[in-house]
C-alpha cells in the first residue's frame, strides 16, 4: 500500500475519532500523550543520544547497559577571550571597494577587502613568527623517517578520514606534528620504473619520505602526488613516512574518494594500494595557536557510569517530552533496572537517578573524562568529585562537581572516581560553571559557583528535586498542545518511525517533531541564561565543531527563535534579546572603524565575545544586515506581546541604533537613483556586490518598524522624519526576465541555480516586504523558489517550508516538511538533509536551526497573523485533514485554540492577553471584535460568535 492510499484510509479512521472531540471546547479532550522518543537499543553514536538541558547545562544520554556515557556542555565554555574585533583603518578602504564594485571589478574589490576590511583575528600579530619557529623545531628531528626505525610499538590509525583524524578516539582536537608510517611491496618487474606516490590531500602540511629520502612536501590543500626517483625503490618492502604538520582544525590525510597508493608513471594501471592502517607517533601536540576570526564553542566533559557485565533483556531508552525526563530501563537476572535523567533549571544540575526492583542491586563506578589537555580531577568531600579544566586557546576555566546521594550500600569517593556498591538507589547531581561573566569580564569563580549549587541540593529528597524540575518545565511546555491524528505507527520506536515515514502516514510524528522543537528551545534557552542558541543549540561533543558551533546571523541564529512567539514560548527568547543588547554595544566600534558611521552594525557571524566585524572571506563575510535582522525579531516580540516596557527600554534603542547606521551607510546608485546597500552580499552567494535584494528588504523592514515603534512610544523627531523620507528611496524589489524575483539589482539570476540560501525571499518570510497586497511580487517569489528546487540542507528546507506556507501552498509546504523528517544517515555512511535517529536536524552535519525552522513552518500552515488579520488554517495540507491546536499565538496579543475535521474549521477560542481589536479571517470571511484583556471569545466553524468563556 503506497503512502497516499494509506493516508486516505487513515483519514477515515481519524475523522471518526476527531468528530468526538471537535465540537467540544478545544482546550479539553486530549492530554499531552505519546510525546515520547524511544528506542530498543543504546545510542551507538552522538546523534543517536538523547538531549537534555536546563538552559545553561546540556547533556547527551547514550544509555549503555554496561557503560553509560553522559556527554555534557556548559553554555559559556568557548575558546578565545575578550578582544578587539574591528580593524582600525578599515574605513579608508570603503570608498575604494565601492568604486571597484561600481566599475565591475568584483575580484579586485574582494581582494582589497580581504586584505584590509575583514575583522581582526586572534594572534594575528604574533602567529607568523611563532609558526616559523615551531615548524623549524619540528623539522629539526626527522629520525622518524629512517628506514631502520623500530616502529613495532607504534599504535595504528585509520587514514584517510574526510573529517580529519579528530573523529578518531584519542585524536579529538589534536593539532600538531604527527608522523605516519606505512609500507608497500614492489614487484621485481617494477624496479627501476618511474613511480608516483599519491597520498591525496593532507591537512595542513606534509613532508613525505620514501625509504628515508624526502620525495615531496606541500603546504596547500591540493592532492599530493610525488614522483619517486627510480633508484630509490627496491624489490619487496619499501617504507613511507609522512610528517604531518596540522596547525588547526582537521588533520591528517583527508581524501577518501580515491585510492591512495603507488603507481607506475607511464602505466597508471600498475597500481599498488596503500594499507588504510598507518602506524603513528605524535611528535608534538602544541603548535602555536592559529589565528581565528571567531571563538569556538567547546564540549565540557563526559560522565561515564560503568556497571558489572550482565545479560540484558527488554531494554528501552526514551525521552518523555511532557516532563523533560529521559529513561533507560532493562532487566537482568530477574531484576528491573531504571535510570532517570533530567536537567533541572530550579537547582542548576543534571540529575541521574538509578533504581532497581531488588534491594542492594545498584553497583557502579562513576568517573569524569574530558577532551581538554589541561585538567585535574580531585576529591572534594565524601560525596563529591570535581573536575577542573583550562581551555588551550583561550582565557576560560571550567569546574564541574559530581555529587552522589545513595540509599543503602556503600559509597566511596576516590581521587579519580566514585564507587557505589550494593545500594538500593543512587542519585548523581552534576553541575558545571566557568569564569565567564560577560563578553568583557572573565573574573568569575567557577569553583565557588559549583560549590554553592551542590550545597543547596545536598541531602535533599530526589522526588522533591524532580517535582520542582517537572513543575518548572511544564510551566513552559504545557502552554501549547497539538494533535494531528494517530496511526499504528505511534507505537513504533522513533528510529523505525523515521524510516517508515516517507511511505506510511504518521501525522503524530509531525506533531512529535513540532513539540520536540519546543522541548529543545525550553531546554537550551531560558530567562536568566547569558547565551542564546548557537548552531548546535547547547549540545556539542567536538573541540573543533562544525562552523565553530557559533552564532551565524545570516539565517541560523534568527531561525533558532522563529517558533518562540507563535508556539507560546516567548519567554525563551530572553537570551536572544540579551545577545542583541550586547551586539548593539560592540557593533558601534565596527560601524565607526569600518564604515565611519554612527549606530551599530553586525555582519554574518558572532560568538560569545560578541565580535561584529566581517569574517572569513570578503566574498561572503561583508554582509551588513545582521543587526537589522535581529531587530526584526525584537519588533516581532512586541507585536506578539504588546509589551511597551520592552519596546521602550530594550527594543527601540537597539532598533534606532541599527537604523542610524543605515541612514549613513545607504548610498545613491548613479544608475538608478535609488538608495542601495554597498558593499554587501546576498548571503554566501554571488560574491561582493552592490545592492543585494535581501539587504534592501531588511533595511526597509527596519525603517518601517522603527517608525512604527516611535509612533507607539510617542516619539516625534527629525530622525524619524529622515527614516520616512529615505524609506521610499530604497531600491525596490524587481521582477526579472524569467518572471523571478531578482536576487540582485541586475537581472542575472540563473534558473538552474539551486543554492541553499533563498535570501531574496526574506521579504516573504520572515519579513513582510512582499505580501499578497503585492501579488505580482508574491508570484515572482514563488517562481524563484521553484527555480531553487526543493532539495537543500536541513535549515534550507525548513525555510522553504515557511515560504510555501506564506504562499499558501500547504501541500508543497508539507512535501518539504516530509523531507525534514527523512532519515539523514541511512545510505552507506553518507549523510543528507533530514533527521538523525534522535530527531536532531541534519545540515548535515547536525545543526539545530532546522528543528526550529520546521516547527515554525508547521505553525505557519495553521495560522498567520503578519497582516492586519489573524488567518485560520491559511495553508492547511490535505494530508492533515483533522487536528486540534491549543495555545497557538498571534500578533496583537492573542492566544487561539481550535479544531478542524475534513479540513474544515469546527470551533475556535480566542483569548486576548492585552485587549484591543481582533480581526479573524477564515476562508475569506472576516470578523472584527473589540476584546478586553484576559477575556476569551468563542466562535463556531463559520466564525459565528458563541457564548464567551472568561
XYZ file of N, CA, C and O in Angstrom, residues 30 55 211 256 335 367 409 446 698 714 816 928:
48
model
N -8.010 16.015 25.207
C -6.815 15.242 24.946
C -5.725 15.660 25.926
O -5.583 16.828 26.273
N 18.900 24.952 30.093
C 19.152 26.300 29.596
C 20.607 26.690 29.680
O 21.124 27.384 28.806
N 61.626 5.372 1.883
C 62.894 4.726 2.245
C 63.903 5.731 2.805
O 65.099 5.710 2.483
N 39.138 10.602 0.567
C 38.522 9.280 0.675
C 37.867 8.829 -0.629
O 37.432 7.682 -0.741
N 15.967 -8.842 37.764
C 15.877 -7.505 38.354
C 15.638 -6.474 37.257
O 16.264 -6.529 36.197
N 32.942 8.084 36.742
C 34.165 8.849 36.530
C 33.955 9.948 35.504
O 33.061 9.852 34.656
N 23.806 0.385 50.860
C 25.064 0.104 50.210
C 26.212 0.959 50.711
O 26.148 1.568 51.783
N 34.328 29.771 39.101
C 33.514 28.586 38.818
C 33.469 27.585 39.963
O 32.455 26.917 40.171
N 15.416 43.967 4.202
C 15.640 44.043 5.652
C 15.740 45.488 6.109
O 15.198 45.867 7.166
N 5.265 57.446 21.103
C 5.043 58.885 21.063
C 6.293 59.686 20.781
O 6.435 60.820 21.258
N 7.784 19.427 1.674
C 9.084 19.821 2.189
C 9.238 19.411 3.652
O 10.315 18.980 4.076
N -14.609 41.061 13.023
C -13.900 42.002 13.890
C -14.547 42.014 15.270
O -15.773 42.073 15.377
